Amino acid sequence: MRHIISMLLENEAGALARVAGLFSARGYNIESLTVAPTEDPSLSRLTLVTSGNDEIIEQITKQLNKLIDVVKLVDLTEGSHIEREMMLVKLRAADATARAELKRLVDIFRGRIIDVTDRTYTVEMTGTGDKLDAFIEAVGRRAILEVVRTGVSGIARGEKALRL
Amino acid sequence: MELTGAEIVVRCLRDEGVEYVFGYPGGAVLHIYDALFQQEQVKHILVRHEQGATHAADGYARATGRPGVVLVTSGPGATNAVTGIATAYMDSIPLVVLTGQVPTALIGNDAFQEVDNVGITRPCVKHNFLVKDVRDLALTLKKAFYIATTGRPGPVLVDLPKDVTAAKAPYVYPERVRIRSYNPVTRGHPGQIRRAVDLILRARRPVFYTGGGVILSDAAEVLTELVQRLDYPITSTLMGLGGYPATDRRFLGMLGMHGTYEANMAMHHCDVLIAIGARFDDRVTGNVEKFCPHAKIIHVDIDPASISKNVKVDIPIVGDVGRVLRDMLRVLDATDRSPDREALAAWWRQIEEWRAMDCLKYDREAPVIKPQYVLEQLYEVTRGEAFLTSDVGQHQMWAAQFYKFDKPRRWINSGGLGTMGFGLPAAMGVQLAHPDALVCCITGEGSIQMCIQELSTCKQYGLPIKIINLNNRYLGMVRQWQEFFYQGRYAMSYMDALPDFVALARAYGHVGIRVDRPGDVEGALREALGRKDELVFIDFQTDPTENVYPMIPAGAGQNEMILV
């Protein structure tokens, strides 16, 4: 099963390498990983998507918790949560029909065109991984020049918060 | 007053109560060596290879419970130390390893003797640090000792760029340290402990399965009290030997791949398994699908990640083994319930039947020296009082089977990583920790050659270790597997062109004795033990065809042993 594991990490050199190294050393997979500083400059927030059965996920969270640089950790998929991913996608938009069609699709998916040339549109879109996949599917592989995805980040619903 | 980084390192070691540093100098650590030279409290042991330094510090730590300290230079100094660091990591041994590094301005430049120490060791340390500012140095060293010795212990590496050891800062050694992300649980959950005791008391066919955690937690005494009060059978992993007196009738011997018949059969048939400070290693469980098929399992361990990693357990208890066992005793004190004596008597009758198989028997009439006989004689001659270090292979298993350890921290071997070359340098650390004790290194002609250069260190520091070399001219454990599983194709397991070990020992300034006949074994051991101030290398020419029995082949269940 797919899990979104989110953690607060000491904002120190090598902390990310410890997390990534743990996954490769123990043979777990990472589907996506995103990391950035938080409002507290001593902490980073790292969110990763992985998959495995219950035993594997239990081991992953235990092993992550053992890392000295991991301050606090939550498996967001254990509770109700919101997940978002941002995508920038550059599309081939050379003729009027294509441009109109792409514009309509972008609107349907609630994306935004943020850069335009004679031959291209660059689109910004946010949503769950599934929604971004669906958009890529809808525009078709031939229209796509470049895809940049941030990887999934997420937050628990309600008053629950991952903080110290 | 301001001190240089190098002086701060040495002062920290002193304030931490460090007795010995095992190391080898080189360019990047010259400032530190200069600071060491100018004081007398912290003594330095000069090894002949950095692997020896880590194993010696490791042996010291295992024999004392105090952290071992290593000091090596950058680049090859650090990479040579890696095997020893990984060895300590796998067996949860507290080490603080100080490595030299090129000056901060050169890091990443492929400078002379530069290697990414923190990167190379990341997967085999509990934690590591690169100190970039001399003002962080003392606190970082304090953290290193704290992390290495608390929770599940392990090696911690501190990488020290040369300019940091030259720069100056005021010296304050923090008395305490708090790390917000590191708070090991030591006290077991009271509810879980009550549930565990309830299950223990309901057991009809119980067995204790104990590991290195008992030794690390200094819990031998409380474990012994608990087991004897219940009168339950107990078996131990390779790492746990000495955690319970081996001469007590309740002890079934070691379990696992080369464990005793009675221990493995008791595991297979038990209805309640009480796992204490053990980690269900594959050499213990055999095929996990067939592991303890009838048992409810209680698992006490300080590392939550060890619990339900390989085998799903019913009652997990995270905490310090000694503390949890004491809490269990308290719960037992407070109840008037007792174990089902009738069921227990029947269980003991069954176990005695298994024990009567005498699974460790061997040919005592053979005209050649049987390795088992050497270990038995060593046990007799030393009256079980020696510290034994071991290398890795058949000799290690025979030592574990035939030397009965009644006390903890007497059996010192590389269990998890299985590092050949561990025995001799580890013995140096043990001998330094216990200068008046008898320290024997059980080894083979393969393993001893992996760190043989340390004979020179032993001479320099007058370490009177007794080396018991079980020389069968084969890499015995490899040969055994080739005999069993490769139809006797002995690929590269015969060692030709062996040195004359007696002459080699003499060349290093020690005493060498060669023993060819069974009748001379006891006399040679007595002679060696009589030479109290000398290192004696006894080269026993043993039966090259002898195998370690019993054996559970890889992938088999615990009840599927190959017996003699």
XYZ file of C-alpha atoms in Angstrom:
728
model
C 0.000 0.000 0.000
C 1.040 3.572 -0.667
C 2.069 5.628 2.370
C 2.962 9.283 2.821
C 5.510 9.625 5.584
C 6.261 13.127 6.749
C 8.931 14.154 9.226
C 10.698 16.993 10.917
C 14.398 16.705 10.351
C 17.343 18.525 11.886
C 18.360 21.098 9.292
C 21.920 19.780 9.141
C 24.346 18.654 6.475
C 23.979 14.962 5.819
C 20.514 14.585 7.330
C 18.899 14.007 3.935
C 21.645 11.550 3.002
C 20.875 9.530 6.143
C 17.216 9.225 5.155
C 17.948 8.407 1.525
C 20.751 6.018 2.535
C 18.463 4.129 4.876
C 16.038 3.430 2.024
C 18.712 2.180 -0.348
C 20.603 0.184 2.296
C 17.499 -1.663 3.457
C 15.975 -2.088 0.027
C 12.891 0.101 0.525
C 11.661 2.185 -2.363
C 10.998 5.895 -2.486
C 8.407 7.026 -5.031
C 8.898 10.685 -4.280
C 10.682 12.836 -1.777
C 10.426 16.507 -1.029
C 12.277 18.545 1.547
C 12.464 22.227 2.517
C 13.102 24.368 5.602
C 10.220 25.224 7.960
C 9.350 28.374 9.918
C 11.890 27.121 12.478
C 15.254 27.456 10.709
C 16.697 24.541 12.667
C 14.152 22.132 11.163
C 13.357 20.847 7.699
C 10.156 19.144 6.704
C 10.665 16.043 4.608
C 7.804 14.188 3.006
C 8.219 10.957 1.140
C 5.953 8.503 -0.581
C 6.749 4.838 -0.298
C 4.868 1.589 -0.573
C 4.897 -1.754 1.139
C 2.847 -4.061 3.319
C 2.146 -3.233 6.963
C 5.300 -4.951 8.240
C 7.547 -3.066 5.822
C 5.948 0.282 6.630
C 6.304 -0.453 10.345
C 10.021 -1.184 9.840
C 10.468 1.949 7.725
C 8.955 4.209 10.351
C 10.897 2.525 13.155
C 14.184 2.751 11.281
C 13.523 6.398 10.391
C 12.747 7.178 14.016
C 16.084 5.639 14.980
C 17.991 8.196 12.904
C 19.365 10.806 15.259
C 18.470 13.596 12.820
C 14.795 12.638 12.634
C 13.035 14.679 15.294
C 9.420 13.674 14.737
C 7.580 11.573 12.218
C 4.044 10.854 11.094
C 2.511 8.439 8.594
C -0.100 10.779 7.096
C -1.969 7.943 5.399
C -2.893 6.541 8.818
C -5.397 9.366 9.276
C -7.401 11.766 7.205
C -5.069 14.107 5.397
C -4.577 16.409 2.446
C -1.947 15.683 -0.149
C -0.744 18.054 -2.816
C 1.818 18.026 -5.531
C 2.795 20.851 -7.825
C 3.669 20.292 -11.476
C 5.120 22.537 -14.137
C 4.522 21.215 -17.605
C 5.640 22.608 -20.938
C 3.266 21.771 -23.767
C 3.567 21.913 -27.530
C 0.990 24.515 -28.610
C 1.812 25.482 -32.171
C -1.564 25.897 -33.921
C -4.793 27.581 -32.956
C -6.803 24.374 -32.496
C -4.203 22.881 -30.193
C -3.931 26.101 -28.224
C -7.686 26.330 -27.706
C -7.976 22.696 -26.768
C -5.078 22.915 -24.281
C -6.477 26.075 -22.724
C -9.803 24.313 -22.149
C -8.091 21.299 -20.588
C -5.996 23.482 -18.306
C -9.160 25.250 -17.142
C -10.968 21.961 -16.528
C -8.066 20.779 -14.364
C -7.886 24.175 -12.661
C -4.357 24.783 -13.793
C -2.828 28.067 -14.867
C -0.888 28.976 -17.959
C 2.109 30.871 -16.632
C 4.243 31.280 -19.726
C 3.412 31.510 -23.408
C 5.430 31.466 -26.617
C 4.325 31.069 -30.250
C 4.843 27.379 -30.002
C 4.417 26.495 -26.304
C 2.351 26.853 -23.167
C 3.845 26.351 -19.720
C 1.262 25.236 -17.198
C 1.278 25.241 -13.437
C -0.961 22.732 -11.738
C -1.492 21.583 -8.190
C -3.345 18.602 -6.870
C -3.019 15.021 -5.812
C -0.616 12.827 -7.708
C -3.600 11.155 -9.359
C -4.953 14.422 -10.689
C -1.589 15.362 -12.201
C -1.363 11.906 -13.774
C -4.839 12.402 -15.205
C -3.875 15.715 -16.760
C -0.795 14.193 -18.398
C -2.988 11.419 -19.706
C -5.541 13.927 -21.030
C -3.134 16.164 -22.943
C -1.395 13.147 -24.404
C 2.266 12.280 -24.477
C 2.867 13.925 -27.860
C 1.925 17.378 -26.564
C 4.344 17.228 -23.668
C 7.795 18.780 -23.948
C 8.793 18.696 -20.304
C 7.328 17.694 -16.958
C 8.589 18.911 -13.591
C 6.906 17.563 -10.459
C 7.730 18.523 -6.896
C 6.794 15.234 -5.353
C 4.006 14.838 -2.865
C 3.734 16.909 0.253
C 0.942 16.601 2.744
C -0.642 17.686 5.975
C -3.093 16.125 8.400
C -6.706 17.331 8.382
C -8.205 19.019 11.405
C -6.275 20.206 14.416
C -3.554 17.559 14.347
C -0.179 19.116 13.557
C 3.330 17.783 13.194
C 5.303 20.163 15.372
C 7.590 20.083 18.394
C 41.888 30.195 28.632
C 41.740 29.142 25.023
C 42.896 25.712 23.892
C 43.625 24.384 20.435
C 41.191 21.907 18.936
C 43.746 19.156 19.453
C 44.083 20.046 23.126
C 40.312 20.155 23.429
C 40.055 16.632 21.973
C 42.503 15.298 24.545
C 40.891 17.209 27.416
C 37.480 15.847 26.418
C 38.837 12.295 26.452
C 40.317 12.919 29.876
C 37.109 14.443 31.231
C 35.174 11.542 29.803
C 37.403 9.209 31.848
C 38.991 7.555 28.832
C 41.844 5.265 29.814
C 43.106 4.113 26.431
C 43.020 5.395 22.886
C 43.801 2.849 20.196
C 45.243 4.446 17.131
C 47.766 5.154 14.450
C 49.182 8.572 13.603
C 49.191 10.321 10.249
C 49.271 13.781 8.708
C 45.740 14.904 9.459
C 45.911 13.969 13.160
C 49.412 15.208 13.977
C 48.109 18.080 16.104
C 46.113 15.613 18.185
C 49.096 13.282 18.571
C 51.176 16.238 19.689
C 48.590 17.061 22.339
C 48.437 13.417 23.447
C 52.218 13.393 23.760
C 52.149 16.246 26.220
C 49.988 14.625 28.869
C 49.896 11.319 30.722
C 46.326 10.569 31.734
C 45.086 9.259 28.393
C 47.309 6.420 27.235
C 47.749 5.663 23.568
C 48.164 2.155 22.173
C 49.924 2.109 18.837
C 48.519 -0.679 16.670
C 50.003 -1.946 13.415
C 46.916 -1.484 11.239
C 43.841 0.653 11.833
C 41.537 -2.375 11.670
C 43.420 -3.576 14.741
C 42.726 -0.277 16.492
C 38.959 -0.565 16.080
C 38.882 -4.240 17.104
C 41.084 -3.544 20.132
C 38.854 -0.669 21.234
C 35.874 -2.952 20.594
C 37.381 -5.764 22.726
C 38.048 -3.244 25.477
C 34.423 -2.053 25.307
C 32.989 -5.577 25.359
C 35.129 -6.595 28.332
C 34.377 -3.480 30.403
C 31.088 -1.988 29.236
C 32.860 1.328 28.763
C 33.181 2.922 25.313
C 36.261 2.077 23.259
C 38.090 5.013 21.690
C 39.897 5.024 18.358
C 42.062 7.682 16.720
C 43.106 7.331 13.094
C 44.189 9.610 10.322
C 42.268 10.672 7.219
C 41.921 8.689 3.999
C 43.402 5.189 4.312
C 43.546 5.459 8.088
C 39.797 5.872 8.165
C 38.990 3.326 5.457
C 41.119 0.713 7.229
C 39.069 1.331 10.348
C 35.747 0.729 8.576
C 35.700 -3.072 9.023
C 36.132 -2.619 12.748
C 33.438 0.043 12.887
C 30.998 -2.202 11.016
C 31.890 -5.066 13.360
C 31.038 -2.945 16.399
C 27.871 -1.666 14.718
C 26.494 -5.141 14.058
C 27.072 -6.194 17.680
C 25.931 -2.846 19.203
C 29.270 -2.051 20.820
C 29.920 1.525 22.031
C 32.888 3.071 20.232
C 33.913 6.655 19.654
C 36.034 6.814 16.531
C 37.983 9.996 15.869
C 39.151 10.337 12.295
C 41.424 12.982 10.882
C 40.224 14.941 7.891
C 41.886 17.291 5.430
C 41.529 21.000 6.291
C 37.987 22.322 5.796
C 39.079 24.487 2.853
C 40.264 21.388 0.995
C 37.256 19.141 1.675
C 35.812 17.972 -1.622
C 38.992 18.785 -3.511
C 40.319 15.239 -3.770
C 43.125 16.394 -1.508
C 45.928 14.080 -0.415
C 44.580 11.365 1.891
C 41.065 12.690 1.566
C 38.036 10.469 1.689
C 34.469 11.275 2.728
C 34.649 9.637 6.162
C 31.168 10.638 7.161
C 29.748 9.339 3.870
C 31.694 6.078 3.882
C 30.733 5.180 7.430
C 27.146 6.437 7.425
C 25.570 2.991 6.962
C 27.670 1.351 9.695
C 27.626 3.863 12.540
C 24.926 4.772 15.018
C 25.678 8.380 14.152
C 28.533 10.489 12.845
C 29.651 14.097 12.873
C 31.906 16.360 10.856
C 33.174 19.171 13.072
C 33.629 22.335 11.045
C 34.078 24.839 13.859
C 36.362 24.409 16.849
C 33.698 26.020 19.050
C 31.430 22.999 18.405
C 34.121 20.476 19.209
C 33.621 19.781 22.914
C 29.836 19.574 22.645
C 30.103 17.263 19.638
C 32.451 14.915 21.493
C 30.092 14.914 24.474
C 27.230 14.014 22.144
C 29.349 11.275 20.565
C 29.974 9.569 23.905
C 26.357 10.039 24.932
C 24.948 8.529 21.750
C 27.483 5.678 21.666
C 26.760 4.509 25.194
C 23.005 5.010 25.647
C 19.964 3.256 24.191
C 21.096 0.511 21.872
C 24.846 1.209 21.956
C 26.927 1.542 18.820
C 29.891 3.242 17.183
C 29.883 7.005 16.672
C 32.419 8.648 14.394
C 33.681 12.211 14.712
C 35.538 13.559 11.697
C 38.101 16.238 12.584
C 39.520 18.472 9.853
C 43.114 19.395 10.540
C 42.481 23.150 10.733
C 39.795 22.592 13.371
C 42.365 20.844 15.554
C 44.695 23.841 15.166
C 42.127 26.595 15.772
C 41.547 27.858 19.309
C 38.475 28.117 21.474
C 37.631 28.349 25.165
C 37.251 24.900 26.699
C 34.130 23.902 28.561
C 33.159 20.252 28.710
C 29.398 20.065 29.122
C 28.338 17.921 32.061
C 25.134 16.826 30.426
C 23.786 16.868 26.938
C 20.275 16.791 25.607
C 19.453 15.867 22.043
C 15.832 16.649 21.230
C 15.541 13.924 18.618
C 17.189 11.208 20.696
C 15.413 9.953 23.804
C 15.852 6.192 24.136
C 13.133 4.464 26.117
C 14.558 2.595 29.095
C 11.513 1.749 31.170
C 9.230 -0.946 29.791
C 5.491 -0.335 29.605
C 4.022 -1.564 32.939
C 0.891 -2.976 31.295
C 2.929 -4.939 28.780
C 5.160 -6.246 31.574
C 2.095 -7.459 33.517
C 0.714 -9.128 30.390
C 4.099 -10.770 29.782
C 4.326 -12.130 33.327
C 0.777 -13.446 33.035
C 1.688 -15.295 29.845
C 4.929 -16.570 31.398
C 2.983 -18.018 34.323
C 0.462 -19.692 32.025
C 3.185 -21.372 29.968
C 3.346 -25.155 29.847
C 6.436 -25.435 27.673
C 8.342 -22.170 28.172
C 11.842 -21.301 27.060
C 13.974 -18.220 27.553
C 15.910 -17.131 24.471
C 18.472 -14.508 25.448
C 20.995 -12.485 23.478
C 23.703 -9.873 23.568
C 21.298 -7.326 25.026
C 21.628 -9.099 28.374
C 25.386 -8.520 28.342
C 25.127 -4.924 27.071
C 22.583 -4.065 29.732
C 24.591 -5.761 32.531
C 21.503 -7.820 33.275
C 23.071 -11.258 33.860
C 22.349 -11.257 37.569
C 18.691 -10.294 37.346
C 18.160 -12.689 34.419
C 19.654 -15.512 36.474
C 17.389 -14.717 39.387
C 14.288 -14.675 37.204
C 15.094 -17.917 35.384
C 15.997 -19.770 38.569
C 12.920 -18.587 40.376
C 10.713 -19.884 37.563
C 12.880 -22.973 36.955
C 12.428 -22.508 33.207
C 14.881 -23.691 30.552
C 17.075 -21.079 28.920
C 19.099 -20.953 25.731
C 21.348 -18.181 24.480
C 22.535 -16.776 21.207
C 26.225 -16.630 20.349
C 26.270 -13.036 21.590
C 24.484 -13.773 24.836
C 26.817 -16.485 26.175
C 27.794 -15.757 29.760
C 24.555 -13.882 30.385
C 23.392 -16.966 32.266
C 25.736 -19.495 33.927
C 26.427 -22.222 31.378
C 27.117 -24.762 34.120
C 23.591 -24.442 35.523
C 21.331 -27.368 34.545
C 18.657 -24.987 33.233
C 21.010 -23.821 30.507
C 20.469 -25.723 27.268
C 23.531 -24.360 25.471
C 23.607 -22.103 22.457
C 20.772 -22.208 19.916
C 20.722 -21.651 16.197
C 22.604 -22.964 13.204
C 25.239 -24.687 15.351
C 23.233 -24.735 18.537
C 22.538 -27.813 20.612
C 19.824 -30.314 19.770
C 18.051 -29.677 23.083
C 18.083 -25.881 22.618
C 16.717 -25.959 19.083
C 14.140 -28.644 19.844
C 12.973 -26.702 22.904
C 12.570 -23.641 20.680
C 10.615 -25.600 18.099
C 8.234 -27.163 20.618
C 7.819 -24.370 23.163
C 4.444 -22.733 23.764
C 5.824 -19.500 25.227
C 9.055 -17.976 23.998
C 10.590 -15.278 26.164
C 13.094 -13.389 23.999
C 15.339 -11.058 25.980
C 17.769 -8.727 24.225
C 17.990 -10.949 21.171
C 17.149 -9.972 17.617
C 15.877 -13.100 15.812
C 18.891 -13.196 13.521
C 18.720 -15.567 10.547
C 21.442 -17.754 12.105
C 19.096 -18.273 15.035
C 15.686 -18.593 13.398
C 16.576 -20.706 10.389
C 13.541 -20.602 8.135
C 11.259 -17.986 9.739
C 8.191 -19.737 8.288
C 8.998 -22.752 10.459
C 10.196 -20.797 13.504
C 8.638 -21.685 16.866
C 5.343 -22.761 15.255
C 3.474 -23.305 18.547
C 4.699 -20.324 20.509
C 3.331 -17.076 21.800
C 6.305 -14.727 21.797
C 7.358 -12.087 24.313
C 10.169 -9.833 23.123
C 12.090 -7.405 25.324
C 14.494 -5.090 23.495
C 15.689 -1.525 23.827
C 15.485 -1.022 20.077
C 11.889 -0.802 18.831
C 13.104 -1.550 15.304
C 14.344 -4.965 16.466
C 10.861 -5.928 17.513
C 8.767 -7.717 14.897
C 11.495 -7.130 12.299
C 12.008 -10.781 11.376
C 9.374 -12.558 13.438
C 6.032 -11.078 14.482
C 5.777 -11.098 18.275
C 2.732 -11.161 20.569
C 3.928 -9.065 23.508
C 6.563 -6.476 22.581
C 8.282 -4.602 25.413
C 10.587 -1.734 24.520
C 13.034 -0.955 27.286
C 16.345 -1.630 28.914
C 16.604 -5.370 29.442
C 17.856 -5.159 33.039
C 15.198 -2.709 34.045
C 12.384 -4.688 32.423
C 13.562 -7.932 34.048
C 13.650 -6.246 37.454
C 10.108 -4.993 36.862
C 9.057 -8.524 35.911
C 10.492 -9.833 39.177
C 8.513 -7.204 41.051
C 5.298 -8.286 39.352
C 6.120 -11.901 40.217
C 6.732 -10.904 43.838
C 3.294 -9.350 44.011
C 1.378 -12.358 42.736
C 0.568 -15.589 44.479
C 0.320 -17.448 41.188
C 3.071 -19.848 40.233
C 3.921 -21.826 37.105
C 2.165 -25.112 36.383
C 4.680 -27.418 38.081
C 3.236 -30.569 36.575
C 3.402 -29.291 33.011
C 6.878 -27.961 33.692
C 8.073 -31.328 35.015
C 6.815 -33.028 31.856
C 8.557 -30.361 29.740
C 11.818 -30.886 31.602
C 11.538 -34.682 31.106
C 11.172 -34.079 27.371
C 14.153 -31.705 27.350
C 16.302 -34.209 29.238
C 15.480 -36.785 26.582
C 16.722 -34.402 23.907
C 19.765 -33.589 25.998
C 20.552 -37.309 26.290
C 21.200 -37.321 22.527
C 24.573 -35.823 23.477
C 24.649 -33.796 20.257
C 28.159 -32.427 20.844
C 29.780 -35.853 21.010
C 32.870 -36.440 18.919
C 35.472 -39.151 18.420
C 37.600 -39.081 21.553
C 39.750 -42.014 20.435
C 41.052 -40.370 17.265
C 44.827 -40.374 16.802
C 44.707 -36.758 15.560
C 43.894 -33.697 17.628
C 40.187 -32.973 17.609
C 39.530 -29.235 17.885
C 36.704 -29.882 20.336
C 39.178 -31.646 22.611
C 41.444 -28.591 22.666
C 38.543 -26.392 23.788
C 37.460 -28.913 26.419
C 40.998 -29.090 27.754
C 41.295 -25.315 27.722
C 38.118 -25.133 29.783
C 39.518 -27.632 32.290
C 42.951 -26.067 32.524
C 41.585 -22.527 32.935
C 38.735 -23.749 35.196
C 36.397 -21.671 33.045
C 37.913 -18.437 34.296
C 39.533 -17.129 31.107
C 38.412 -14.316 28.846
C 38.059 -15.812 25.387
C 38.186 -13.774 22.229
C 37.556 -15.504 18.969
C 37.955 -15.117 15.275
C 35.361 -16.381 12.840
C 34.698 -19.863 11.564
C 34.601 -23.389 12.919
C 36.857 -22.592 15.873
C 34.422 -19.866 16.924
C 31.517 -22.313 16.976
C 33.504 -24.943 18.880
C 34.557 -22.372 21.445
C 30.919 -21.316 21.867
C 29.842 -24.938 22.239
C 32.596 -26.303 24.472
C 33.737 -23.454 26.718
C 31.152 -22.979 29.436
C 30.863 -19.299 30.269
C 29.447 -18.634 33.699
C 30.010 -14.896 33.676
C 29.189 -12.087 31.251
C 31.787 -10.179 29.200
C 34.083 -13.226 29.096
C 33.165 -14.330 25.577
C 34.197 -11.770 23.000
C 33.582 -12.454 19.346
C 32.275 -10.911 16.158
C 28.783 -12.351 15.931
C 26.847 -10.106 13.570
C 29.426 -9.177 10.980
C 31.549 -12.318 11.352
C 34.844 -10.528 10.976
C 37.898 -12.719 10.505
C 40.868 -10.975 12.081
C 38.865 -9.789 15.083
C 40.283 -12.142 17.688
C 43.861 -11.004 18.259
C 43.344 -7.238 18.348
C 40.194 -7.699 20.446
C 42.294 -9.742 22.895
C 44.684 -6.784 23.198
C 41.819 -4.542 24.293
C 40.625 -7.160 26.789
C 44.104 -7.680 28.203
C 44.638 -3.939 28.647
C 41.287 -3.680 30.403
C 42.113 -6.623 32.677
C 45.904 -6.721 32.973
C 45.920 -9.599 35.469
C 43.340 -11.766 33.757
C 44.010 -14.731 31.522
C 43.056 -13.789 27.971
C 42.979 -16.440 25.266
C 42.405 -15.862 21.559
C 40.735 -18.804 19.848
C 41.607 -18.663 16.196
C 42.465 -20.608 13.073
C 45.253 -20.422 10.568
C 42.987 -18.450 8.214
C 41.665 -15.821 10.626
C 44.893 -15.206 12.519
C 46.638 -14.154 9.326
C 44.132 -11.363 8.787
C 45.499 -9.293 11.671
C 48.729 -11.130 12.469
C 50.698 -7.867 12.461
C 49.252 -7.089 15.886
C 51.706 -9.598 17.365
C 54.066 -6.650 17.182
C 51.710 -4.449 19.224
C 51.442 -7.218 21.810
C 55.223 -7.211 22.119
C 55.439 -3.445 22.485
C 52.916 -3.360 25.345
C 53.817 -6.716 26.916
C 50.370 -8.272 26.472
C 50.622 -11.937 27.561
C 47.762 -13.238 25.392
C 47.523 -16.975 24.780
C 46.775 -17.681 21.144
C 45.048 -21.012 20.576
C 45.457 -21.635 16.863
C 43.326 -24.538 15.651
C 45.291 -25.181 12.511
C 43.534 -27.571 10.144
C 45.067 -26.138 6.967
C 41.573 -25.402 5.664
C 39.230 -22.473 5.865
C 37.212 -24.909 7.886
C 33.723 -23.466 7.764
C 34.021 -22.889 4.019
C 35.307 -26.442 3.597
C 32.395 -27.775 5.683
C 29.807 -26.021 3.492
C 31.596 -27.263 0.384
C 31.481 -30.804 1.752
C 27.771 -30.565 2.612
C 26.395 -28.424 -0.195
C 28.912 -28.434 -3.071
C 29.603 -32.172 -3.332
C 33.065 -31.832 -1.862
C 34.419 -29.364 -4.423
C 36.818 -27.585 -2.078
C 37.212 -24.401 -4.078
C 40.054 -22.306 -2.677
C 39.476 -23.431 0.890
C 42.768 -25.272 1.291
C 45.517 -23.002 2.457
C 48.843 -23.959 1.005
C 52.167 -22.389 1.937
C 51.243 -21.637 5.532
C 53.917 -19.940 7.584
C 55.714 -21.753 10.376
C 53.662 -20.142 13.147
C 56.138 -21.109 15.847
C 58.961 -19.374 14.012
C 56.668 -16.451 13.240
C 55.760 -16.025 16.908
C 59.459 -16.084 17.762
C 60.240 -13.573 15.050
C 57.855 -11.172 16.790
C 59.593 -11.868 20.101
C 57.027 -14.275 21.526
C 56.939 -17.939 22.487
C 55.667 -20.454 19.952
C 54.651 -24.046 20.623
C 53.545 -26.602 18.059
C 51.348 -29.478 19.155
C 50.749 -32.507 16.933
C 49.383 -35.202 19.229
C 46.266 -35.334 21.416
C 48.382 -36.479 24.348
C 50.367 -33.242 24.293
C 47.400 -30.850 24.302
C 46.974 -30.492 28.041
C 50.700 -30.172 28.711
C 51.083 -27.448 26.092
C 48.155 -25.502 27.535
C 49.598 -25.773 31.034
C 52.971 -24.636 29.837
C 51.440 -21.654 28.038
C 49.399 -20.653 31.068
C 52.499 -20.969 33.208
C 54.251 -18.318 31.136
C 52.308 -15.540 32.814
C 54.174 -12.622 31.328
C 54.644 -13.883 27.814
C 52.481 -14.142 24.767
C 52.360 -17.791 23.771
C 51.249 -18.893 20.321
C 50.148 -22.530 20.407
C 49.787 -24.012 16.956
C 47.554 -27.077 17.316
C 47.624 -29.313 14.254
C 44.009 -30.422 14.208
C 41.899 -32.862 12.214
C 41.291 -31.214 8.821
C 38.084 -33.173 8.215
C 36.262 -32.304 11.414
C 32.901 -30.545 11.044
C 30.793 -28.471 13.406
C 27.687 -30.364 14.519
C 24.802 -30.076 14.926
C 23.960 -27.940 11.941
C 20.724 -26.457 10.687
C 21.185 -26.018 6.938
C 20.190 -22.580 5.622
C 16.434 -22.474 4.989
C 15.588 -25.417 7.241
C 13.535 -25.354 10.424
C 14.975 -25.582 13.916
C 13.900 -29.207 14.242
C 15.748 -30.180 11.038
C 19.291 -30.474 12.363
C 22.115 -32.448 10.850
C 23.593 -34.470 13.711
C 26.941 -36.272 13.826
